[in-house]
Tab-separated table of C-alpha atoms in Angstrom:
chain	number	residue	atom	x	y	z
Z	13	UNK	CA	-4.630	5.747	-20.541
Z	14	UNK	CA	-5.769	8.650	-18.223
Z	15	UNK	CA	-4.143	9.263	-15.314
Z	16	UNK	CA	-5.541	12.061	-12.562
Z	17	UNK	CA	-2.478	13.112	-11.294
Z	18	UNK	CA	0.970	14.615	-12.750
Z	19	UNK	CA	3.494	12.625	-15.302
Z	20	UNK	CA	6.488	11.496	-13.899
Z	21	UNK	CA	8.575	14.501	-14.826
Z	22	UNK	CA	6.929	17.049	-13.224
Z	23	UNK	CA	6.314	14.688	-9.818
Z	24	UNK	CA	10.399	14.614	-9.652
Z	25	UNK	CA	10.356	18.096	-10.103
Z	26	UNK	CA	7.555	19.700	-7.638
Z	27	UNK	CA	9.065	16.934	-5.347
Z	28	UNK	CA	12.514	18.354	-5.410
Z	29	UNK	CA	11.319	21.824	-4.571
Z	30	UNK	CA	8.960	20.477	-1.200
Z	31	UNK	CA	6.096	21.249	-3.322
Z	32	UNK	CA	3.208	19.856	-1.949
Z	33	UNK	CA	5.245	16.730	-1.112
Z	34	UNK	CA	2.364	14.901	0.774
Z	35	UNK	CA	0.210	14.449	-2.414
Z	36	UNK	CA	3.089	14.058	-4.765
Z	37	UNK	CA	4.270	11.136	-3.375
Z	38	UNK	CA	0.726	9.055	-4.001
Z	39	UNK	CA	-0.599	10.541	-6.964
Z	40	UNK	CA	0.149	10.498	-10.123
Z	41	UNK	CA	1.633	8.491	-12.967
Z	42	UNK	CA	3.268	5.660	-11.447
Z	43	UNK	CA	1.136	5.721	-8.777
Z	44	UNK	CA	2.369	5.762	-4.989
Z	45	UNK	CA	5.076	3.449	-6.102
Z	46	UNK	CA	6.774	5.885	-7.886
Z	47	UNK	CA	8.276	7.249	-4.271
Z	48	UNK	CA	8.005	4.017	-1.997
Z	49	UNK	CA	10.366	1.525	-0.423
Z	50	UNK	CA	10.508	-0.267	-4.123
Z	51	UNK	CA	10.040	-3.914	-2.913
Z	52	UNK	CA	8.693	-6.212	-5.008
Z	53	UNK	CA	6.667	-9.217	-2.826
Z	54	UNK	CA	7.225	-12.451	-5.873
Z	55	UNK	CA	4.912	-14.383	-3.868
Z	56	UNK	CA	0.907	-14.700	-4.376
Z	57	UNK	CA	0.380	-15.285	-0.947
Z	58	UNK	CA	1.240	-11.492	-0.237
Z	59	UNK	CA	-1.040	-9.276	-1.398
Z	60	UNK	CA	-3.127	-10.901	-3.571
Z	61	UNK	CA	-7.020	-12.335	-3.221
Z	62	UNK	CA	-7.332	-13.801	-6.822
Z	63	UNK	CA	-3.835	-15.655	-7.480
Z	64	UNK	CA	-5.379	-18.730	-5.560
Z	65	UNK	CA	-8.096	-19.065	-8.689
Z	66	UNK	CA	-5.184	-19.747	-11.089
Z	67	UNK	CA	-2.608	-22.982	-11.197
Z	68	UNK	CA	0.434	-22.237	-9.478
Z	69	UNK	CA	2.930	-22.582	-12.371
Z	70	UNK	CA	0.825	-19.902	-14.148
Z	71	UNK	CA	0.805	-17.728	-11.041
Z	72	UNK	CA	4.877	-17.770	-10.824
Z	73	UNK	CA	5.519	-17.725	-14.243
Z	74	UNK	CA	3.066	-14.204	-14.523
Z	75	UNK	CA	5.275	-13.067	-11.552
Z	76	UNK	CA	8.171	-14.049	-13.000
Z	77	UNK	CA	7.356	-11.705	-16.469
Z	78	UNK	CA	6.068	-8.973	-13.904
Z	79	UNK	CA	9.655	-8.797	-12.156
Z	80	UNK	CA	11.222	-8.826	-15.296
Z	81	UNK	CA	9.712	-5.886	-16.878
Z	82	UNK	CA	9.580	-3.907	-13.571
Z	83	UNK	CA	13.116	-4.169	-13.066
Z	84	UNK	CA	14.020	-3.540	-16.795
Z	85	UNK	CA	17.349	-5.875	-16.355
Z	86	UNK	CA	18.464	-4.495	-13.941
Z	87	UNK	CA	20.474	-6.579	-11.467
Z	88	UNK	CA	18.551	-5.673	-8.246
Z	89	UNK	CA	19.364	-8.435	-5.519
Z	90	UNK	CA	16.464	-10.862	-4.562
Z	91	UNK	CA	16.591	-11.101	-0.783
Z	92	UNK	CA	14.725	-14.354	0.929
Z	93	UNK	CA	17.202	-17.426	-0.610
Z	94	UNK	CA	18.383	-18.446	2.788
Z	95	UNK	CA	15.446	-21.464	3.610
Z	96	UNK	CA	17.467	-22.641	7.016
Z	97	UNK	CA	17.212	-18.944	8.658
Z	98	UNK	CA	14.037	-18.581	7.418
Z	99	UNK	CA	12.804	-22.039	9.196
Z	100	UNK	CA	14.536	-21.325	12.067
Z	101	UNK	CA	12.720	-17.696	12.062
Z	102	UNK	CA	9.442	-20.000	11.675
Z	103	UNK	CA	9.703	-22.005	14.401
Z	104	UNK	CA	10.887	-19.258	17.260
Z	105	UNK	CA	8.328	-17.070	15.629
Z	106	UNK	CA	5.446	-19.876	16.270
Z	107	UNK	CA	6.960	-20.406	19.502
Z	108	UNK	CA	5.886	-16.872	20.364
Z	109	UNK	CA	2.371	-17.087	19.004
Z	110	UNK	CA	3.441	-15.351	16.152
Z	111	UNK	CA	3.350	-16.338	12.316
Z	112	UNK	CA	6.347	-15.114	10.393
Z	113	UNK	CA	5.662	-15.385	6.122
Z	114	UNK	CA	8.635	-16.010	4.300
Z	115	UNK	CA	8.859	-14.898	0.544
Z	116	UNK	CA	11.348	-13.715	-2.271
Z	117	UNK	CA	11.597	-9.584	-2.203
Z	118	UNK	CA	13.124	-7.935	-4.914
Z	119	UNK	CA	14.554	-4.330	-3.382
Z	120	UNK	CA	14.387	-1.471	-5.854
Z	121	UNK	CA	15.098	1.171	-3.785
Z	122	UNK	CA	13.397	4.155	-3.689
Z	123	UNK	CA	15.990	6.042	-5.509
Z	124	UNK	CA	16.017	3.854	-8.611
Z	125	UNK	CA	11.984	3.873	-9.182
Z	126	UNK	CA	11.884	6.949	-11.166
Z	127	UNK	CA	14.183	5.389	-13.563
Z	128	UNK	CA	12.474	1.762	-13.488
Z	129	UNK	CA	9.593	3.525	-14.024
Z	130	UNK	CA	10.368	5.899	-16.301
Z	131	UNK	CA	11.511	3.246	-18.735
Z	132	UNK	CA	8.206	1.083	-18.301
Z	133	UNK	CA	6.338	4.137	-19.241
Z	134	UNK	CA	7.790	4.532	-22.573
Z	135	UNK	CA	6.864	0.964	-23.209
Z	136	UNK	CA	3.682	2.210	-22.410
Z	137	UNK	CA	3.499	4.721	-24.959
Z	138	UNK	CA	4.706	2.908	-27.502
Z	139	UNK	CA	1.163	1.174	-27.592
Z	140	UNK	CA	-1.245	3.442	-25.891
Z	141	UNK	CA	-1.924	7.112	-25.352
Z	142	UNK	CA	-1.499	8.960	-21.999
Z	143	UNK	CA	-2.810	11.831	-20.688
Z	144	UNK	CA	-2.152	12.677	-17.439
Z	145	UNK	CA	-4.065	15.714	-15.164
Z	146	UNK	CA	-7.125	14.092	-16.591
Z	147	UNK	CA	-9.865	13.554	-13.693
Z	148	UNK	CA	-12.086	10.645	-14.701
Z	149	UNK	CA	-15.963	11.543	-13.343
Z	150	UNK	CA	-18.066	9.388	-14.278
Z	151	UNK	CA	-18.465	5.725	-16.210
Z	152	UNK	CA	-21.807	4.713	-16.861
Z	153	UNK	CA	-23.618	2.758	-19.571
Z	154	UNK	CA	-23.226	4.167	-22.917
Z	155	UNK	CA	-25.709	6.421	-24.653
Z	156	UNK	CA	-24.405	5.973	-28.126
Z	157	UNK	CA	-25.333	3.084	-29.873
Z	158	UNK	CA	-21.756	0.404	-30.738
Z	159	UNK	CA	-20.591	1.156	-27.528
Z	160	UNK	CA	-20.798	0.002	-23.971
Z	161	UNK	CA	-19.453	2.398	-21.983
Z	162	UNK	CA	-18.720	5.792	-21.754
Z	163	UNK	CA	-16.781	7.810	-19.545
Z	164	UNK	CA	-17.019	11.380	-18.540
Z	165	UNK	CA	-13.530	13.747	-17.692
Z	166	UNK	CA	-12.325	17.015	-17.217
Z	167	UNK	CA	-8.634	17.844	-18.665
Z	168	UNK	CA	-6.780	20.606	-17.103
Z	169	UNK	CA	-8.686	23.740	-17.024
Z	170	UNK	CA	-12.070	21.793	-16.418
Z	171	UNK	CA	-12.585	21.316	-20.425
Z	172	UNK	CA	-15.169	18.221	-20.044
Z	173	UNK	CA	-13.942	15.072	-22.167
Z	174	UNK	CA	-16.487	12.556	-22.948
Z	175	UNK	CA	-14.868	8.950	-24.753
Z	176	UNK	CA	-17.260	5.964	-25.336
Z	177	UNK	CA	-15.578	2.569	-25.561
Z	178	UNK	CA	-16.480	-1.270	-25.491
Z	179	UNK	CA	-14.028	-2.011	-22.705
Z	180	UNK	CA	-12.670	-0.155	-19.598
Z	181	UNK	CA	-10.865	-0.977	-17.415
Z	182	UNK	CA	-10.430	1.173	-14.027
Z	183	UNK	CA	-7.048	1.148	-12.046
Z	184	UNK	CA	-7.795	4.003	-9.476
Z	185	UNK	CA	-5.048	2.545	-6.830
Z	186	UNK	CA	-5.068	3.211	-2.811
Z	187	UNK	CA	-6.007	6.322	-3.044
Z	188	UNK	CA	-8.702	6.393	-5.419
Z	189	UNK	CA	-10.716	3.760	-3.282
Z	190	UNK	CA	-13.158	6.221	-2.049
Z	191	UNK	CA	-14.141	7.034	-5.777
Z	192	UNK	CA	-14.693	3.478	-7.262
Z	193	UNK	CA	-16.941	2.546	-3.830
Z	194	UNK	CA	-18.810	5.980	-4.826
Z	195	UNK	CA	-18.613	4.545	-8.623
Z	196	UNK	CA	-19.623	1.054	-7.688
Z	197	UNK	CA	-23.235	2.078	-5.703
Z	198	UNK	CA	-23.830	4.348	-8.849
Z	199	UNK	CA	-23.558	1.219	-10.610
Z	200	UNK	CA	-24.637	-1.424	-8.147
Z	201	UNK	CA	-21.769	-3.250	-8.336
Z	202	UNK	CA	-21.581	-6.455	-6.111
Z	203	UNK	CA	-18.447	-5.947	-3.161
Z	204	UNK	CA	-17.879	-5.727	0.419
Z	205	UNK	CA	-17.202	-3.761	3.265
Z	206	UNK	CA	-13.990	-2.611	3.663
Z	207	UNK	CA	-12.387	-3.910	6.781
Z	208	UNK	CA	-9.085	-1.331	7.463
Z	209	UNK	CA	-6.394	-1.669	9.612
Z	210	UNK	CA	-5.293	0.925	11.146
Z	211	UNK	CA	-1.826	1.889	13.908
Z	212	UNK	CA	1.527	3.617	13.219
Z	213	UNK	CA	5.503	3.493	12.306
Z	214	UNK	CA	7.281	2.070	14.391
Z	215	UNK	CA	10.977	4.192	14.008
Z	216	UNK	CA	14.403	3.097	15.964
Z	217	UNK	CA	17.595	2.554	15.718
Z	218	UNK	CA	19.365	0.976	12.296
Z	219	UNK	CA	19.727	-2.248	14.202
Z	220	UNK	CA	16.418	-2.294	15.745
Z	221	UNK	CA	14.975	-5.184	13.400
Z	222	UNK	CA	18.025	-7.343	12.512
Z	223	UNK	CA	17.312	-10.395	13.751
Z	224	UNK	CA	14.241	-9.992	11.307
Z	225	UNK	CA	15.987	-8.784	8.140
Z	226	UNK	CA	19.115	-10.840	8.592
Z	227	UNK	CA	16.378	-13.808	7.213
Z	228	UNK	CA	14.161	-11.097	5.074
Z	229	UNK	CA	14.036	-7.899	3.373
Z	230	UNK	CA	10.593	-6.615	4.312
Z	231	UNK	CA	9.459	-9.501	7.612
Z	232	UNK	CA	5.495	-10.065	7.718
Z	233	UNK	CA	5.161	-10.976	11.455
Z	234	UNK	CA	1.433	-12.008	12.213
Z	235	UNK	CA	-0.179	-12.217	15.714
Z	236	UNK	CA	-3.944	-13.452	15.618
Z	237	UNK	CA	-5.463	-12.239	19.316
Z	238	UNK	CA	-7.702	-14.159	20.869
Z	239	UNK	CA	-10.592	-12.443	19.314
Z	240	UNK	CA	-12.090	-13.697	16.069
Z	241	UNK	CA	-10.144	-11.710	12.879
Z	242	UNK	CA	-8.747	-9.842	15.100
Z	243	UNK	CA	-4.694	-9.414	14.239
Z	244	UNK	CA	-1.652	-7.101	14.261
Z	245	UNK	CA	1.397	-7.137	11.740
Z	246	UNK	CA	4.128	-5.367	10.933
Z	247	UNK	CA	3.552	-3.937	7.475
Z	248	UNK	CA	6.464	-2.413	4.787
Z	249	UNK	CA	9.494	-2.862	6.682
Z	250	UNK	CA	12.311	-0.029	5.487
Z	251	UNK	CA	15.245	-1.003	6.794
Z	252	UNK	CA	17.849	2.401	6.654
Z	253	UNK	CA	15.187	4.279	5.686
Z	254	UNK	CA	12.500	7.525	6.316
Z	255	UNK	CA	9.495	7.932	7.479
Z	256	UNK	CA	7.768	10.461	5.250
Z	257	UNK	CA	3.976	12.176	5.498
Z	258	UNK	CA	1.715	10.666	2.869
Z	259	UNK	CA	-1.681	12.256	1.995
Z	260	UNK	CA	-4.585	9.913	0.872
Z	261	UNK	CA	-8.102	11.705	-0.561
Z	262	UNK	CA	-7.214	14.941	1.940
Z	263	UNK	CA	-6.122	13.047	4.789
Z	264	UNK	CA	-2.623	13.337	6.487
Z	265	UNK	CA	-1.078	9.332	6.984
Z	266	UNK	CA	2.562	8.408	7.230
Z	267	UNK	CA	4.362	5.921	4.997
Z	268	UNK	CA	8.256	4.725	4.669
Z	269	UNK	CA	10.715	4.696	2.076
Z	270	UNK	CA	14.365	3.230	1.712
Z	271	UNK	CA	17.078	3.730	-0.733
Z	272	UNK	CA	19.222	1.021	-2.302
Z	273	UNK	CA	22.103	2.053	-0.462
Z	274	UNK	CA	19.936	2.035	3.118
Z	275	UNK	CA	21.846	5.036	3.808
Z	276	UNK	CA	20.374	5.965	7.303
Z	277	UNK	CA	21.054	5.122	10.370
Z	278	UNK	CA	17.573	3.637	11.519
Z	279	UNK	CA	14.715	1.862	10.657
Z	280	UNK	CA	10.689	1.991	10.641
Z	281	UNK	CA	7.753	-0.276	10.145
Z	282	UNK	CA	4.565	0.150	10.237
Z	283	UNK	CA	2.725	-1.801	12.661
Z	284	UNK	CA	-1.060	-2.134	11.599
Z	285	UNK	CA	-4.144	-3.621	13.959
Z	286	UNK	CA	-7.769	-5.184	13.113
Z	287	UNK	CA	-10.104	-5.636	16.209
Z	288	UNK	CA	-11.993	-8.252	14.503
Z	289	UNK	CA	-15.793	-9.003	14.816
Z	290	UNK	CA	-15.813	-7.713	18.752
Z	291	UNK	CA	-14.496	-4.303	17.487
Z	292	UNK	CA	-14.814	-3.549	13.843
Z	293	UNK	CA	-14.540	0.169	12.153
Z	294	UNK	CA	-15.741	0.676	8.991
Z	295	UNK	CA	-13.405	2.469	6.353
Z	296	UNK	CA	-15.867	5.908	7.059
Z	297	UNK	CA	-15.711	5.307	10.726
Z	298	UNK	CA	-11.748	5.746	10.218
Z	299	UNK	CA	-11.406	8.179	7.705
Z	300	UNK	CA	-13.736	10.405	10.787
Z	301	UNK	CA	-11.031	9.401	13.043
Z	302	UNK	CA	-8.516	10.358	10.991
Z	303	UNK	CA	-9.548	13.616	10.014
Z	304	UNK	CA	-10.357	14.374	13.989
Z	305	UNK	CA	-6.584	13.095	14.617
Z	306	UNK	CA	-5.118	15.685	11.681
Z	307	UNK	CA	-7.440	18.481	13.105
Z	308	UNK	CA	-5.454	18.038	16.478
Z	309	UNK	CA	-2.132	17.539	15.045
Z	310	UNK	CA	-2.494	20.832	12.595
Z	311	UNK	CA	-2.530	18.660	9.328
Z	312	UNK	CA	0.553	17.327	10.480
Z	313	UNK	CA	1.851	14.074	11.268
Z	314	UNK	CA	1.655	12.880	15.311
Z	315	UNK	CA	4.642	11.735	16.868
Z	316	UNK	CA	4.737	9.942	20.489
Z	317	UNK	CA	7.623	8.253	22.493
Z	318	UNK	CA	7.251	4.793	22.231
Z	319	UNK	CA	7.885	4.846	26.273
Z	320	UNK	CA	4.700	7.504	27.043
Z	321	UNK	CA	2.182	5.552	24.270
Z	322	UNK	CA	3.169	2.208	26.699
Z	323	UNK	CA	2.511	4.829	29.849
Z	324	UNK	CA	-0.556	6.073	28.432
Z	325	UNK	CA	1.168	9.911	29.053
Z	326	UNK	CA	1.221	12.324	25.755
Z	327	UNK	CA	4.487	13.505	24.320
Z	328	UNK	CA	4.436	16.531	24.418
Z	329	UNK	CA	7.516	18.269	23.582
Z	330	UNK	CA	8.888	18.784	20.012
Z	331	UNK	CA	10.752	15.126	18.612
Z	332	UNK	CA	13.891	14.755	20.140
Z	333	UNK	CA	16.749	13.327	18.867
Z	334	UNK	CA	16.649	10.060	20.327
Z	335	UNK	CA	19.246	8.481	22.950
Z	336	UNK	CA	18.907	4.837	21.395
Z	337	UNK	CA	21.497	6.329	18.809
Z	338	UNK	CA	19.071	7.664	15.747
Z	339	UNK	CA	17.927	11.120	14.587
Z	340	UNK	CA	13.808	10.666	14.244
Z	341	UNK	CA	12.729	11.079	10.713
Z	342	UNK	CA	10.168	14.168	11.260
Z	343	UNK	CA	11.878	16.412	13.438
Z	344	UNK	CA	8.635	18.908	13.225
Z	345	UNK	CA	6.125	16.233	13.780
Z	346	UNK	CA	3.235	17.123	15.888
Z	347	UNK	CA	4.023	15.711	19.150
Z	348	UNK	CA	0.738	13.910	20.568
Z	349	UNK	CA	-1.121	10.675	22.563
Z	350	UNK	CA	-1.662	8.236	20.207
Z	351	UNK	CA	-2.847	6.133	22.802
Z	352	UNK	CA	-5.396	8.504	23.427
Z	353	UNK	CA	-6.493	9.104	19.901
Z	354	UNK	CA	-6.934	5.256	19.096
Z	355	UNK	CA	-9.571	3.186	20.068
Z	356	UNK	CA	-9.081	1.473	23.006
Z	357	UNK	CA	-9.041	-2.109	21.788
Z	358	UNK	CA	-6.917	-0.994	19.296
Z	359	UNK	CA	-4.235	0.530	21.658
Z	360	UNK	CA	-4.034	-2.799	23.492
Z	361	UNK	CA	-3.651	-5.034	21.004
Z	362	UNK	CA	-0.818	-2.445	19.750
Z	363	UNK	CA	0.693	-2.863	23.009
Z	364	UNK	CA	0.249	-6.203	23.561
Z	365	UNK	CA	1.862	-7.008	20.065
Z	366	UNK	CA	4.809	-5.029	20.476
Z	367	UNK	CA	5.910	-6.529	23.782
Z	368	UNK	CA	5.660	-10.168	21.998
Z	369	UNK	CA	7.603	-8.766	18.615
Z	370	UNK	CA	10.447	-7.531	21.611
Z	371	UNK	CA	10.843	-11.215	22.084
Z	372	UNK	CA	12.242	-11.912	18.378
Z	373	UNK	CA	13.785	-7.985	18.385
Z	374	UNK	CA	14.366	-6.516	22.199
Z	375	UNK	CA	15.208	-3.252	20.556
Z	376	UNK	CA	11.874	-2.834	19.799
Z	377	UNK	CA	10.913	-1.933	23.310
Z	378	UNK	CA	13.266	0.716	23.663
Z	379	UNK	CA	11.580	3.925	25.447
Z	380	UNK	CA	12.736	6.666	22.995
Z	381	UNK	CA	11.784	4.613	19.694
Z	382	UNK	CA	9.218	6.760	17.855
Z	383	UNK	CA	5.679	6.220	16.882
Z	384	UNK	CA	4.137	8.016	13.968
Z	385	UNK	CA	0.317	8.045	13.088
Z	386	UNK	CA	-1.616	7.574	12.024
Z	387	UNK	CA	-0.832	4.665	9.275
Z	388	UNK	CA	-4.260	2.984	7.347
Z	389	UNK	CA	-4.130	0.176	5.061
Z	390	UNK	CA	-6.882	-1.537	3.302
Z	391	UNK	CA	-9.359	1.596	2.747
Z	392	UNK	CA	-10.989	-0.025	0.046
Z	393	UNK	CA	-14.838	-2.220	-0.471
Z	394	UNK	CA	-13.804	-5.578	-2.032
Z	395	UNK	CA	-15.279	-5.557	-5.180
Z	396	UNK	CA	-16.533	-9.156	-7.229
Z	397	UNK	CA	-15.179	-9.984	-10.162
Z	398	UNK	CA	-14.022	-13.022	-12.884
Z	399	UNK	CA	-11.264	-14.874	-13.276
Z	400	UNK	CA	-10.807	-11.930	-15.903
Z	401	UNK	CA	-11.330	-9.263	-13.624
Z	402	UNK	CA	-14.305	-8.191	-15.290
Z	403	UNK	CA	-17.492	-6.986	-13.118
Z	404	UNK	CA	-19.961	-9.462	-13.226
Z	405	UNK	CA	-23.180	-8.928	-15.052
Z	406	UNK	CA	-21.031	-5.964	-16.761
Z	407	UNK	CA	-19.271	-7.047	-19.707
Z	408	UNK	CA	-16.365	-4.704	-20.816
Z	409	UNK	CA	-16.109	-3.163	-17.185
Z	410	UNK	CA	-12.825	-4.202	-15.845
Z	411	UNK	CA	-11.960	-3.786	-12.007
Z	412	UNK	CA	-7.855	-4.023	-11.687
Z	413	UNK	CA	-5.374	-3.302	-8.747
Z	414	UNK	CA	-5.247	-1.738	-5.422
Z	415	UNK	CA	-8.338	0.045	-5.960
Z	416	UNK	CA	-10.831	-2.413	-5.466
Z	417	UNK	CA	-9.649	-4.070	-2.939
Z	418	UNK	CA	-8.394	-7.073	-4.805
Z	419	UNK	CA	-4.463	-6.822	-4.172
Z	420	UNK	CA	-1.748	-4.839	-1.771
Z	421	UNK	CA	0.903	-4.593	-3.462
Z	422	UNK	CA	2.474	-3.947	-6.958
Z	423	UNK	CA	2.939	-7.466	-8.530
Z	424	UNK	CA	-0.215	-9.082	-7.410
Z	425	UNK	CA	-1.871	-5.308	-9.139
Z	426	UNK	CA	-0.136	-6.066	-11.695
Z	427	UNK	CA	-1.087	-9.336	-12.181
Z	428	UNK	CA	-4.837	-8.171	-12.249
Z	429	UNK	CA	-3.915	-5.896	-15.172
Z	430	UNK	CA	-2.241	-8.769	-16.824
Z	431	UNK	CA	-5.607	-10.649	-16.677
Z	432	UNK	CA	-7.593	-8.002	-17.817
Z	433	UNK	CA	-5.558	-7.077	-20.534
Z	434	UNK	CA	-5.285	-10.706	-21.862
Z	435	UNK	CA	-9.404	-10.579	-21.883
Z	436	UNK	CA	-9.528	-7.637	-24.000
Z	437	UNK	CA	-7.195	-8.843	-26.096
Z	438	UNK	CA	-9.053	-12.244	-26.401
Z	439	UNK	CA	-11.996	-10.491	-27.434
Z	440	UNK	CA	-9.899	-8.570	-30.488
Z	441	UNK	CA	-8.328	-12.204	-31.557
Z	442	UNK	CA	-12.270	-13.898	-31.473
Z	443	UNK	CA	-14.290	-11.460	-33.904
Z	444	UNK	CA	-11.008	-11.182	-35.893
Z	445	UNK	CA	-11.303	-14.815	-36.404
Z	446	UNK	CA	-15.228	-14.769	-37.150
């Protein structure tokens, strides 16, 4: 098992000295899980584009397995029992023009992943070798004979590493999108376009979402504009929790993370937009407007009153401590117009969305809630594959996770892996057999 990035050790360790914090938060082993929100969506409608292939019963009982060896035991509470609230939630939601999605979430916390992960790793290791600081270059068709693949890395120091292998499978995550769409015209692999989303975090007060997360634990709240595929949600709710810069391939994004304990006294979301077919960006289109935004901002993360992007004015003074009663995660965020730095129809289907979510949570619209951008989800091509996850027309090339654009989250990855890995392993049982 190679892994690009650090082992889990030293990640704890460069984070705990500010070292670089942006990347070590999304790469390395454990992925950017390692340091998120730790909420774990038990539902296939959430994040996952192949769980519809398989019966239901399988589907939950694979989630089911998944939960239990993520948690290791642990008695982490499972937030979403109460079906009343969450009808209720429904019906004012639809009454709104919004769709609310109710499922089971199993908080973590950010401050127990290290552990839960930690302890997943050495059942790792009991079966499987890992290297980690290995970069992974190149997989192509194998040049010795016996094999099918090989695949071409550097360990640390740039010493090249060649392995050839009947099976891979590649797990490159969020961040490693960029590299398996790269990997994938190399190879010709069948997949499509890459449709992001793209906004901000939406920060306020502690209270600022409770009517949403007295019914769930991380609210998916859906408006579908007039537009066709055109939508806005919110996205990773983290209730008592920070908003923290996250870098992805180079670029500066934000993300959120909670502890256990929701020890702070506020709240963020990210609230993510797709234009549709009348105004679509491709995912180069927005890593250019990205990188334009961090050039502005100094690399930093852009901040904006939630009262000047509705204005259309910039913030421009350093973040203030806020008179809605919270302290603004990023104190030394670059202050900016994000309304100015987003495409138009994007900016007014932000706007328009958060005036309707006010109606379900009038905190929302409070002037001195902060915005923080830019936030991009769904960078990667959607790539083809079985009902084993295998690339078709390329036997023994396996195409798992985040990375290709086939889940959003860690269960439904996870549940990709599970497939894959039950493949291989077929494959093992059949020629033992002959």
């Amino acid at each position: 098992m190679l892994d690009q990035g650090a082992d889990i050790d030293q990640r704890v360790r460069l984070r705990a000295a500010g070292t670089d914090e942006k990347h070590t938060i999304t790469s390395g082993f454990g992925g950017a899980g390692l340091f998120s929100d730790g909420k774990l969506c038990l539902s296939h409608r959430i994040g996952s584009t192949i769980a519809h292939r398989f019966p239901p019963h399988e589907v939950e009982d694979r989630q089911h397995a998944i939960d239990e060896l993520l948690r290791g035991g642990e008695d982490a509470p499972l937030h979403g029992a109460d079906q009343a609230a969450a009808r209720q939630l429904t019906e004012r939601a639809q009454d709104l023009g919004l769709d609310y999605l109710h499922y089971p979430v199993r908080h973590i916390g950010s401050d127990q992943l290290v552990q839960m992960t930690a302890a997943l790793r050495h059942r790792v290791e009991s079966a499987a070798r890992i290297q980690c600081g290995v970069l992974c270059v190149d997989v192509r068709p194998a040049s010795v004979d016996g094999y099918r693949w090989e695949v071409h890395a550097e360990a640390p120091g740039g010493k090249p590493v060649r392995l050839y292998t009947q099976n891979v499978v590649l797990a490159p995550g969020k961040i490693g999108a960029p590299w398996l769409r790269t990997l994938g015209a190399r190879l010709n692999l069948a997949r499509a376009a890459a449709q992001p989303k793209l906004g901000f975090r939406l920060e306020g007060p502690r209270s600022m979402l409770d009517p949403l997360l007295a019914v769930a634990t991380d609210p998916k709240v859906i408006w579908k504009a007039a537009a066709p595929r055109s939508e806005v949600r919110t996205h990773c709710v983290c209730y008592g929790g920070d908003v923290v810069p996250a870098a992805y391939q180079k670029l500066t994004l934000v993300g959120g993370h909670s502890t256990s304990d929701h020890e702070h006294d506020r709240t963020n979301t990210a609230v993510l937009a797709t234009a549709g077919t009348d105004f679509s960006m491709s995912a180069g289109q927005v890593r250019n407007l990205v990188q334009d935004i961090n050039r502005r901002s100094g690399d930093r993360v852009t901040a904006q009153r939630l009262g000047d992007f509705l204005a259309g004015t910039p913030t421009t003074r350093p973040v203030p401590a806020a008179a809605s009663g919270f302290t603004p995660s990023i104190p030394d965020a670059a202050p900016g117009d994000l309304s100015a730095l987003f495409p138009e129809p994007i900016v007014t289907l932000l706007r328009d969305y958060l005036k309707r979510l006010a109606k379900l949570c009038p905190q929302v619209l409070h002037q001195d809630n902060m915005l923080y951008g830019p936030a991009v989800e769904r960078w990667a091509d959607r790539f083809e594959v079985t009902d084993t996850m295998q690339s078709p027309g390329r036997p023994g090339l396996y195409l798992v996770g985040d990375g290709p654009g086939l889940t959003g989250g860690i269960i439904g990855a996870a549940e990709s892996g599970w497939l894959a890995g039950d493949a291989i392993a077929a494959t093992f049982t059949t020629a033992a057999a002959s």
